[in-house]
Protein backbone atom coordinates (compact mmCIF):
# COMPACT_ATOMS: atom_id res chain seq x y z
CA UNK A 1 0.00 0.00 0.00
CA UNK A 2 1.39 3.35 -1.05
CA UNK A 3 2.41 5.94 1.51
CA UNK A 4 1.29 9.53 1.22
CA UNK A 5 3.67 11.62 -0.89
CA UNK A 6 3.45 14.32 1.81
CA UNK A 7 3.69 12.10 4.87
CA UNK A 8 6.38 14.37 6.38
CA UNK A 9 4.31 17.55 6.02
CA UNK A 10 3.14 19.40 9.15
CA UNK A 11 -0.65 19.35 9.07
CA UNK A 12 -3.05 22.00 10.34
CA UNK A 13 -6.44 21.33 11.88
CA UNK A 14 -9.67 21.55 9.90
CA UNK A 15 -12.09 24.34 10.81
CA UNK A 16 -15.71 23.50 11.60
CA UNK A 17 -16.67 24.81 8.15
CA UNK A 18 -14.16 22.49 6.55
CA UNK A 19 -15.40 19.56 8.61
CA UNK A 20 -18.90 20.28 7.33
CA UNK A 21 -17.79 20.67 3.72
CA UNK A 22 -15.69 17.51 3.61
CA UNK A 23 -17.87 15.31 5.83
CA UNK A 24 -18.35 12.63 3.15
CA UNK A 25 -14.58 12.21 2.99
CA UNK A 26 -14.24 12.21 6.77
CA UNK A 27 -16.71 9.35 6.95
CA UNK A 28 -14.37 7.20 4.88
CA UNK A 29 -11.88 5.40 7.13
CA UNK A 30 -9.40 5.46 4.22
CA UNK A 31 -9.47 9.26 4.12
CA UNK A 32 -10.67 10.46 7.53
CA UNK A 33 -9.48 13.59 9.33
CA UNK A 34 -5.83 12.74 8.66
CA UNK A 35 -6.35 12.28 4.92
CA UNK A 36 -8.39 15.46 4.63
CA UNK A 37 -5.70 17.41 6.49
CA UNK A 38 -3.20 16.04 4.00
CA UNK A 39 -5.38 17.21 1.11
CA UNK A 40 -5.54 20.64 2.76
CA UNK A 41 -1.75 20.74 3.08
CA UNK A 42 -1.17 19.50 -0.48
CA UNK A 43 -0.06 21.42 -3.56
CA UNK A 44 -1.00 20.08 -6.97
CA UNK A 45 0.01 21.47 -10.35
CA UNK A 46 -2.28 20.89 -13.31
CA UNK A 47 -0.61 21.37 -16.68
CA UNK A 48 -3.27 22.47 -19.17
CA UNK A 49 -6.84 23.55 -18.47
CA UNK A 50 -8.39 21.80 -21.46
CA UNK A 51 -10.35 18.57 -21.65
CA UNK A 52 -8.34 16.73 -18.96
CA UNK A 53 -7.43 19.79 -16.90
CA UNK A 54 -11.10 20.76 -16.51
CA UNK A 55 -12.27 17.73 -14.49
CA UNK A 56 -8.91 17.59 -12.72
CA UNK A 57 -9.27 21.14 -11.47
CA UNK A 58 -12.98 20.85 -10.65
CA UNK A 59 -12.69 17.63 -8.64
CA UNK A 60 -9.39 18.42 -6.93
CA UNK A 61 -10.71 21.80 -5.83
CA UNK A 62 -13.94 20.23 -4.58
CA UNK A 63 -11.97 17.52 -2.75
CA UNK A 64 -10.12 20.12 -0.69
CA UNK A 65 -6.65 20.29 -2.24
CA UNK A 66 -5.08 23.28 -0.48
CA UNK A 67 -3.18 24.78 -3.38
CA UNK A 68 -3.86 24.27 -7.07
CA UNK A 69 -1.47 25.58 -9.69
CA UNK A 70 -2.75 25.78 -13.25
CA UNK A 71 -0.60 26.34 -16.32
CA UNK A 72 -2.05 27.34 -19.69
CA UNK A 73 -1.30 29.99 -22.30
CA UNK A 74 -4.45 29.46 -24.34
CA UNK A 75 -7.72 31.37 -24.64
CA UNK A 76 -11.17 29.82 -24.39
CA UNK A 77 -12.65 29.07 -27.82
CA UNK A 78 -16.14 28.04 -28.74
CA UNK A 79 -14.93 24.63 -29.92
CA UNK A 80 -13.55 23.96 -26.40
CA UNK A 81 -16.94 24.05 -24.71
CA UNK A 82 -18.01 20.59 -25.95
CA UNK A 83 -15.67 19.01 -23.37
CA UNK A 84 -13.75 21.63 -21.34
CA UNK A 85 -16.52 21.96 -18.77
CA UNK A 86 -14.58 24.31 -16.48
CA UNK A 87 -15.19 27.11 -19.01
CA UNK A 88 -18.58 28.61 -19.86
CA UNK A 89 -20.01 30.26 -22.95
CA UNK A 90 -19.42 33.69 -21.43
CA UNK A 91 -15.72 32.84 -21.00
CA UNK A 92 -15.03 32.56 -24.75
CA UNK A 93 -12.07 34.83 -25.51
CA UNK A 94 -10.76 34.89 -21.92
CA UNK A 95 -7.45 33.33 -20.88
CA UNK A 96 -8.20 29.75 -19.83
CA UNK A 97 -6.36 30.16 -16.52
CA UNK A 98 -8.53 33.16 -15.57
CA UNK A 99 -11.75 31.39 -16.44
CA UNK A 100 -10.61 28.24 -14.60
CA UNK A 101 -9.65 30.21 -11.50
CA UNK A 102 -13.10 31.82 -11.26
CA UNK A 103 -14.80 28.45 -11.52
CA UNK A 104 -12.50 26.81 -8.97
CA UNK A 105 -13.11 29.67 -6.52
CA UNK A 106 -16.87 29.34 -6.94
CA UNK A 107 -16.63 25.63 -6.11
CA UNK A 108 -14.24 26.01 -3.20
CA UNK A 109 -13.13 29.39 -1.84
CA UNK A 110 -10.68 27.60 0.50
CA UNK A 111 -8.60 26.48 -2.46
CA UNK A 112 -5.56 28.67 -3.09
CA UNK A 113 -5.29 29.01 -6.88
CA UNK A 114 -2.00 30.00 -8.51
CA UNK A 115 -2.18 30.73 -12.23
CA UNK A 116 0.65 30.57 -14.75
CA UNK A 117 -0.55 32.22 -17.94
CA UNK A 118 2.37 30.91 -19.94
CA UNK A 119 3.56 27.98 -22.00
CA UNK A 120 5.49 25.44 -19.94
CA UNK A 121 9.04 25.36 -21.29
CA UNK A 122 12.50 24.05 -20.50
CA UNK A 123 13.28 27.51 -19.13
CA UNK A 124 10.44 27.75 -16.60
CA UNK A 125 9.34 24.14 -15.88
CA UNK A 126 11.66 23.29 -12.96
CA UNK A 127 10.99 26.64 -11.35
CA UNK A 128 7.22 26.15 -11.53
CA UNK A 129 7.07 22.43 -10.71
CA UNK A 130 9.42 22.54 -7.71
CA UNK A 131 6.72 24.10 -5.51
CA UNK A 132 4.31 21.16 -5.94
CA UNK A 133 3.83 17.70 -4.46
CA UNK A 134 2.09 16.12 -7.45
CA UNK A 135 1.83 17.10 -11.12
CA UNK A 136 -1.19 16.14 -13.22
CA UNK A 137 -0.47 16.20 -16.94
CA UNK A 138 -3.40 17.35 -19.02
CA UNK A 139 -1.42 18.38 -22.09
CA UNK A 140 -2.23 17.45 -25.66
CA UNK A 141 1.22 17.42 -27.26
CA UNK A 142 4.34 15.31 -27.09
CA UNK A 143 6.90 18.02 -26.40
CA UNK A 144 5.11 19.17 -23.23
CA UNK A 145 4.47 15.58 -22.17
CA UNK A 146 8.19 14.72 -22.32
CA UNK A 147 9.02 18.01 -20.65
CA UNK A 148 6.60 17.34 -17.76
CA UNK A 149 7.93 13.79 -17.42
CA UNK A 150 11.57 14.82 -17.32
CA UNK A 151 10.98 17.72 -14.92
CA UNK A 152 9.05 15.39 -12.58
CA UNK A 153 11.80 12.74 -12.66
CA UNK A 154 14.50 15.36 -12.00
CA UNK A 155 12.51 16.81 -9.08
CA UNK A 156 11.31 13.43 -7.73
CA UNK A 157 7.62 14.33 -8.09
CA UNK A 158 4.91 11.89 -9.25
CA UNK A 159 3.39 12.68 -12.66
CA UNK A 160 -0.24 11.65 -13.04
CA UNK A 161 -0.63 11.10 -16.76
CA UNK A 162 -3.67 11.03 -19.02
CA UNK A 163 -4.16 11.28 -22.75
CA UNK A 164 -7.13 11.12 -25.09
CA UNK A 165 -7.91 10.76 -28.78
CA UNK A 166 -11.26 10.25 -30.50
CA UNK A 167 -12.84 7.50 -28.33
CA UNK A 168 -9.75 6.17 -26.58
CA UNK A 169 -7.89 7.25 -23.48
CA UNK A 170 -4.91 6.26 -21.36
CA UNK A 171 -3.94 6.94 -17.79
CA UNK A 172 -1.03 6.05 -15.54
CA UNK A 173 1.09 7.33 -12.67
CA UNK A 174 4.72 7.91 -13.57
CA UNK A 175 6.67 8.06 -10.34
CA UNK A 176 10.30 7.26 -11.00
CA UNK A 177 11.06 6.63 -7.31
CA UNK A 178 8.66 3.69 -7.33
CA UNK A 179 8.12 2.70 -10.94
CA UNK A 180 8.53 3.57 -14.59
CA UNK A 181 8.40 7.02 -16.16
CA UNK A 182 6.84 8.13 -19.46
CA UNK A 183 10.14 7.53 -21.28
CA UNK A 184 10.25 3.94 -20.01
CA UNK A 185 6.93 3.44 -21.84
CA UNK A 186 7.60 5.62 -24.89
CA UNK A 187 11.36 6.13 -25.37
CA UNK A 188 10.83 8.09 -28.59
CA UNK A 189 8.05 10.43 -29.69
CA UNK A 190 6.22 9.50 -32.89
CA UNK A 191 7.33 11.33 -36.04
CA UNK A 192 5.74 14.80 -36.12
CA UNK A 193 2.37 14.87 -37.85
CA UNK A 194 1.93 11.09 -37.80
CA UNK A 195 -0.42 11.11 -34.83
CA UNK A 196 -3.19 13.65 -35.43
CA UNK A 197 -4.25 15.90 -32.56
CA UNK A 198 -7.80 16.11 -31.18
CA UNK A 199 -8.13 19.35 -33.19
CA UNK A 200 -7.68 17.31 -36.36
CA UNK A 201 -8.96 13.87 -35.43
CA UNK A 202 -11.73 14.86 -33.04
CA UNK A 203 -12.58 13.62 -29.55
CA UNK A 204 -15.85 12.58 -27.95
CA UNK A 205 -16.68 15.16 -25.29
CA UNK A 206 -17.15 12.90 -22.26
CA UNK A 207 -13.87 11.03 -22.81
CA UNK A 208 -11.64 13.66 -21.14
CA UNK A 209 -14.23 13.79 -18.36
CA UNK A 210 -13.69 10.10 -17.68
CA UNK A 211 -9.89 10.07 -18.07
CA UNK A 212 -9.44 13.37 -16.20
CA UNK A 213 -11.48 12.14 -13.21
CA UNK A 214 -9.38 8.95 -13.17
CA UNK A 215 -6.32 11.22 -12.93
CA UNK A 216 -7.96 13.25 -10.14
CA UNK A 217 -8.67 10.01 -8.28
CA UNK A 218 -4.99 9.00 -8.56
CA UNK A 219 -3.84 12.42 -7.34
CA UNK A 220 -6.06 12.14 -4.27
CA UNK A 221 -4.73 8.66 -3.41
CA UNK A 222 -1.11 9.81 -3.75
CA UNK A 223 -1.79 12.61 -1.27
CA UNK A 224 -3.99 10.75 1.18
CA UNK A 225 -1.89 7.59 0.96
CA UNK A 226 -3.21 4.06 0.59
CA UNK A 227 -5.10 2.39 -2.19
CA UNK A 228 -3.51 0.89 -5.29
CA UNK A 229 -2.16 3.58 -7.56
CA UNK A 230 -1.65 3.28 -11.31
CA UNK A 231 2.13 3.29 -10.76
CA UNK A 232 3.52 0.57 -13.03
CA UNK A 233 0.20 0.11 -14.82
CA UNK A 234 -1.15 1.68 -18.01
CA UNK A 235 -4.91 1.88 -18.04
CA UNK A 236 -6.44 1.85 -21.53
CA UNK A 237 -10.03 2.88 -22.06
CA UNK A 238 -12.18 2.57 -25.17
CA UNK A 239 -15.38 4.57 -24.73
CA UNK A 240 -16.93 3.36 -28.01
CA UNK A 241 -16.64 -0.28 -27.01
CA UNK A 242 -16.88 0.60 -23.30
CA UNK A 243 -13.87 -1.48 -22.36
CA UNK A 244 -11.08 -0.98 -19.88
CA UNK A 245 -7.80 -2.84 -20.29
CA UNK A 246 -4.61 -2.69 -18.31
CA UNK A 247 -0.97 -3.22 -19.23
CA UNK A 248 1.77 -3.88 -16.72
CA UNK A 249 4.60 -1.37 -17.09
CA UNK A 250 8.13 -2.08 -16.02
CA UNK A 251 10.86 0.38 -15.32
CA UNK A 252 13.39 0.35 -18.17
CA UNK A 253 16.88 -0.05 -16.67
CA UNK A 254 18.20 1.63 -19.85
CA UNK A 255 15.83 4.61 -19.51
CA UNK A 256 17.87 7.74 -20.30
CA UNK A 257 16.39 9.69 -17.38
CA UNK A 258 15.25 7.25 -14.69
CA UNK A 259 17.39 4.18 -15.55
CA UNK A 260 20.54 2.86 -13.88
CA UNK A 261 22.90 5.14 -15.79
CA UNK A 262 20.91 8.18 -16.82
CA UNK A 263 22.25 10.32 -19.64
CA UNK A 264 19.76 13.15 -19.21
CA UNK A 265 20.53 15.32 -16.19
CA UNK A 266 18.72 18.50 -17.16
CA UNK A 267 15.84 19.60 -19.34
CA UNK A 268 16.51 19.44 -23.08
CA UNK A 269 15.12 21.07 -26.22
CA UNK A 270 11.80 19.25 -26.53
CA UNK A 271 10.78 20.75 -29.86
CA UNK A 272 13.95 19.38 -31.35
CA UNK A 273 13.52 16.03 -29.56
CA UNK A 274 10.00 15.73 -31.01
CA UNK A 275 11.22 16.67 -34.49
CA UNK A 276 9.29 19.92 -34.60
CA UNK A 277 12.17 22.13 -35.64
CA UNK A 278 12.35 22.45 -39.39
CA UNK A 279 15.01 20.15 -40.73
CA UNK A 280 17.37 21.75 -43.21
CA UNK A 281 17.38 18.72 -45.49
CA UNK A 282 13.64 18.68 -46.08
CA UNK A 283 12.43 20.88 -48.90
CA UNK A 284 10.00 23.46 -47.50
CA UNK A 285 6.39 23.43 -48.63
CA UNK A 286 5.20 26.51 -50.49
CA UNK A 287 2.10 28.09 -48.95
CA UNK A 288 -0.71 30.28 -50.21
CA UNK A 289 -3.06 32.27 -47.95
CA UNK A 290 -6.83 32.10 -48.28
CA UNK A 291 -6.90 35.73 -49.46
CA UNK A 292 -4.28 35.09 -52.14
CA UNK A 293 -6.16 32.04 -53.36
CA UNK A 294 -9.38 34.06 -53.56
CA UNK A 295 -7.60 36.73 -55.66
CA UNK A 296 -6.26 34.17 -58.08
CA UNK A 297 -9.68 32.56 -58.44
CA UNK A 298 -11.29 35.97 -58.98
CA UNK A 299 -8.80 36.61 -61.76
CA UNK A 300 -9.88 33.31 -63.32
CA UNK A 301 -6.44 31.80 -63.12
CA UNK A 302 -6.53 28.08 -63.72
CA UNK A 303 -5.90 26.33 -60.42
CA UNK A 304 -6.41 22.75 -59.31
CA UNK A 305 -7.87 22.69 -55.79
CA UNK A 306 -7.59 19.41 -53.93
CA UNK A 307 -9.54 18.74 -50.74
CA UNK A 308 -7.58 16.15 -48.74
CA UNK A 309 -10.16 15.84 -45.96
CA UNK A 310 -12.29 12.83 -45.05
CA UNK A 311 -15.87 12.52 -46.37
CA UNK A 312 -17.40 13.18 -42.91
CA UNK A 313 -15.40 16.43 -42.73
CA UNK A 314 -16.53 17.54 -46.18
CA UNK A 315 -20.06 17.02 -44.86
CA UNK A 316 -19.38 19.75 -42.26
CA UNK A 317 -18.29 22.32 -44.83
CA UNK A 318 -17.53 22.01 -48.53
CA UNK A 319 -14.77 23.90 -50.27
CA UNK A 320 -16.06 25.49 -53.49
CA UNK A 321 -14.88 23.79 -56.68
CA UNK A 322 -12.45 21.46 -54.96
CA UNK A 323 -11.75 17.92 -56.05
CA UNK A 324 -11.75 15.46 -53.18
CA UNK A 325 -8.79 13.09 -53.00
CA UNK A 326 -8.17 11.43 -49.63
CA UNK A 327 -4.58 11.53 -48.38
CA UNK A 328 -4.02 7.82 -48.79
CA UNK A 329 -4.87 7.91 -52.51
CA UNK A 330 -2.79 10.93 -53.45
CA UNK A 331 0.26 9.25 -54.98
CA UNK A 332 -1.84 6.62 -56.75
CA UNK A 333 -3.94 9.30 -58.45
CA UNK A 334 -1.00 11.39 -59.64
CA UNK A 335 -2.24 11.12 -63.26
CA UNK A 336 -5.32 13.18 -62.40
CA UNK A 337 -3.08 16.24 -61.91
CA UNK A 338 -1.86 18.60 -64.63
CA UNK A 339 1.74 19.64 -63.85
CA UNK A 340 1.30 22.79 -65.99
CA UNK A 341 -1.28 24.19 -63.56
CA UNK A 342 -0.66 25.16 -59.91
CA UNK A 343 -2.28 22.76 -57.44
CA UNK A 344 -3.54 23.98 -54.05
CA UNK A 345 -4.11 21.46 -51.24
CA UNK A 346 -6.55 22.03 -48.44
CA UNK A 347 -7.45 20.34 -45.17
CA UNK A 348 -8.95 21.61 -41.91
CA UNK A 349 -6.01 23.59 -40.53
CA UNK A 350 -3.27 23.19 -43.13
CA UNK A 351 -1.36 20.35 -41.48
CA UNK A 352 -2.47 17.15 -43.17
CA UNK A 353 -2.40 18.79 -46.61
CA UNK A 354 1.38 19.08 -46.24
CA UNK A 355 1.53 15.27 -46.28
CA UNK A 356 -0.39 15.23 -49.57
CA UNK A 357 2.22 17.54 -51.10
CA UNK A 358 5.09 15.40 -49.76
CA UNK A 359 3.43 12.23 -51.06
CA UNK A 360 3.13 13.68 -54.56
CA UNK A 361 6.71 14.93 -54.51
CA UNK A 362 7.94 11.52 -53.47
CA UNK A 363 5.91 10.01 -56.31
CA UNK A 364 7.88 12.22 -58.73
CA UNK A 365 5.32 14.94 -59.45
CA UNK A 366 6.97 17.94 -61.14
CA UNK A 367 4.23 20.60 -61.08
CA UNK A 368 3.90 23.44 -58.55
CA UNK A 369 2.28 22.39 -55.26
CA UNK A 370 0.85 24.92 -52.80
CA UNK A 371 -0.50 24.41 -49.31
CA UNK A 372 -3.49 26.48 -48.18
CA UNK A 373 -2.21 28.13 -45.00
CA UNK A 374 -4.36 27.27 -41.93
CA UNK A 375 -6.72 25.24 -44.12
CA UNK A 376 -10.39 25.68 -44.88
CA UNK A 377 -10.82 27.32 -41.46
CA UNK A 378 -8.71 30.24 -42.73
CA UNK A 379 -10.91 30.43 -45.84
CA UNK A 380 -13.98 30.63 -43.59
CA UNK A 381 -12.39 33.35 -41.47
CA UNK A 382 -10.81 35.49 -44.20
CA UNK A 383 -12.76 34.96 -47.39
CA UNK A 384 -16.21 33.47 -46.98
CA UNK A 385 -17.42 34.26 -43.47
CA UNK A 386 -20.75 32.59 -44.17
CA UNK A 387 -18.95 29.24 -43.78
CA UNK A 388 -18.54 27.67 -40.34
CA UNK A 389 -15.17 27.23 -38.63
CA UNK A 390 -14.84 23.78 -37.06
ZN1 LIG B 1 12.11 6.07 -17.23
Short mmCIF file of N, CA and C and ligand atoms in Angstrom, two decimals, residues 149-150 153 174 176 179-185 250-259, ligand 1:
data_model
loop_
_atom_site.label_atom_id
_atom_site.label_comp_id
_atom_site.label_asym_id
_atom_site.label_seq_id
_atom_site.Cartn_x
_atom_site.Cartn_y
_atom_site.Cartn_z
N UNK A 149 7.36 15.03 -17.94
CA UNK A 149 7.93 13.79 -17.42
C UNK A 149 9.34 14.03 -16.88
N UNK A 150 10.17 14.66 -17.71
CA UNK A 150 11.57 14.82 -17.32
C UNK A 150 11.70 15.73 -16.09
N UNK A 153 10.77 13.70 -13.05
CA UNK A 153 11.80 12.74 -12.66
C UNK A 153 12.95 13.49 -11.97
N UNK A 174 3.29 8.06 -13.35
CA UNK A 174 4.72 7.91 -13.57
C UNK A 174 5.45 8.52 -12.37
N UNK A 176 9.04 7.96 -10.76
CA UNK A 176 10.30 7.26 -11.00
C UNK A 176 10.90 6.65 -9.73
N UNK A 179 8.50 3.45 -9.74
CA UNK A 179 8.12 2.70 -10.94
C UNK A 179 8.63 3.39 -12.19
N UNK A 180 8.06 3.02 -13.32
CA UNK A 180 8.53 3.57 -14.59
C UNK A 180 8.13 5.02 -14.79
N UNK A 181 8.79 5.67 -15.76
CA UNK A 181 8.40 7.02 -16.16
C UNK A 181 7.85 6.95 -17.59
N UNK A 182 7.43 8.09 -18.11
CA UNK A 182 6.84 8.13 -19.46
C UNK A 182 7.83 7.65 -20.52
N UNK A 183 9.12 7.97 -20.31
CA UNK A 183 10.14 7.53 -21.28
C UNK A 183 10.37 6.03 -21.23
N UNK A 184 10.13 5.41 -20.07
CA UNK A 184 10.25 3.94 -20.01
C UNK A 184 9.20 3.32 -20.93
N UNK A 185 8.02 3.95 -20.99
CA UNK A 185 6.93 3.44 -21.84
C UNK A 185 7.13 3.85 -23.29
N UNK A 250 6.92 -1.91 -16.81
CA UNK A 250 8.13 -2.08 -16.02
C UNK A 250 9.04 -0.89 -16.21
N UNK A 251 9.84 -0.66 -15.20
CA UNK A 251 10.86 0.38 -15.32
C UNK A 251 11.92 -0.13 -16.29
N UNK A 252 12.36 0.74 -17.21
CA UNK A 252 13.39 0.35 -18.17
C UNK A 252 14.75 0.68 -17.56
N UNK A 253 15.57 -0.35 -17.27
CA UNK A 253 16.88 -0.05 -16.67
C UNK A 253 17.74 0.84 -17.57
N UNK A 254 17.44 0.80 -18.89
CA UNK A 254 18.20 1.63 -19.85
C UNK A 254 17.59 3.03 -20.03
N UNK A 255 16.51 3.32 -19.31
CA UNK A 255 15.83 4.61 -19.51
C UNK A 255 16.84 5.76 -19.35
N UNK A 256 16.85 6.69 -20.33
CA UNK A 256 17.87 7.74 -20.30
C UNK A 256 17.70 8.73 -19.15
N UNK A 257 16.53 8.72 -18.49
CA UNK A 257 16.39 9.69 -17.38
C UNK A 257 16.15 9.04 -16.02
N UNK A 258 15.49 7.85 -16.01
CA UNK A 258 15.25 7.25 -14.69
C UNK A 258 15.92 5.88 -14.56
N UNK A 259 16.74 5.49 -15.58
CA UNK A 259 17.39 4.18 -15.55
C UNK A 259 18.62 4.15 -14.65
ZN1 LIG B 1 12.11 6.07 -17.23
#
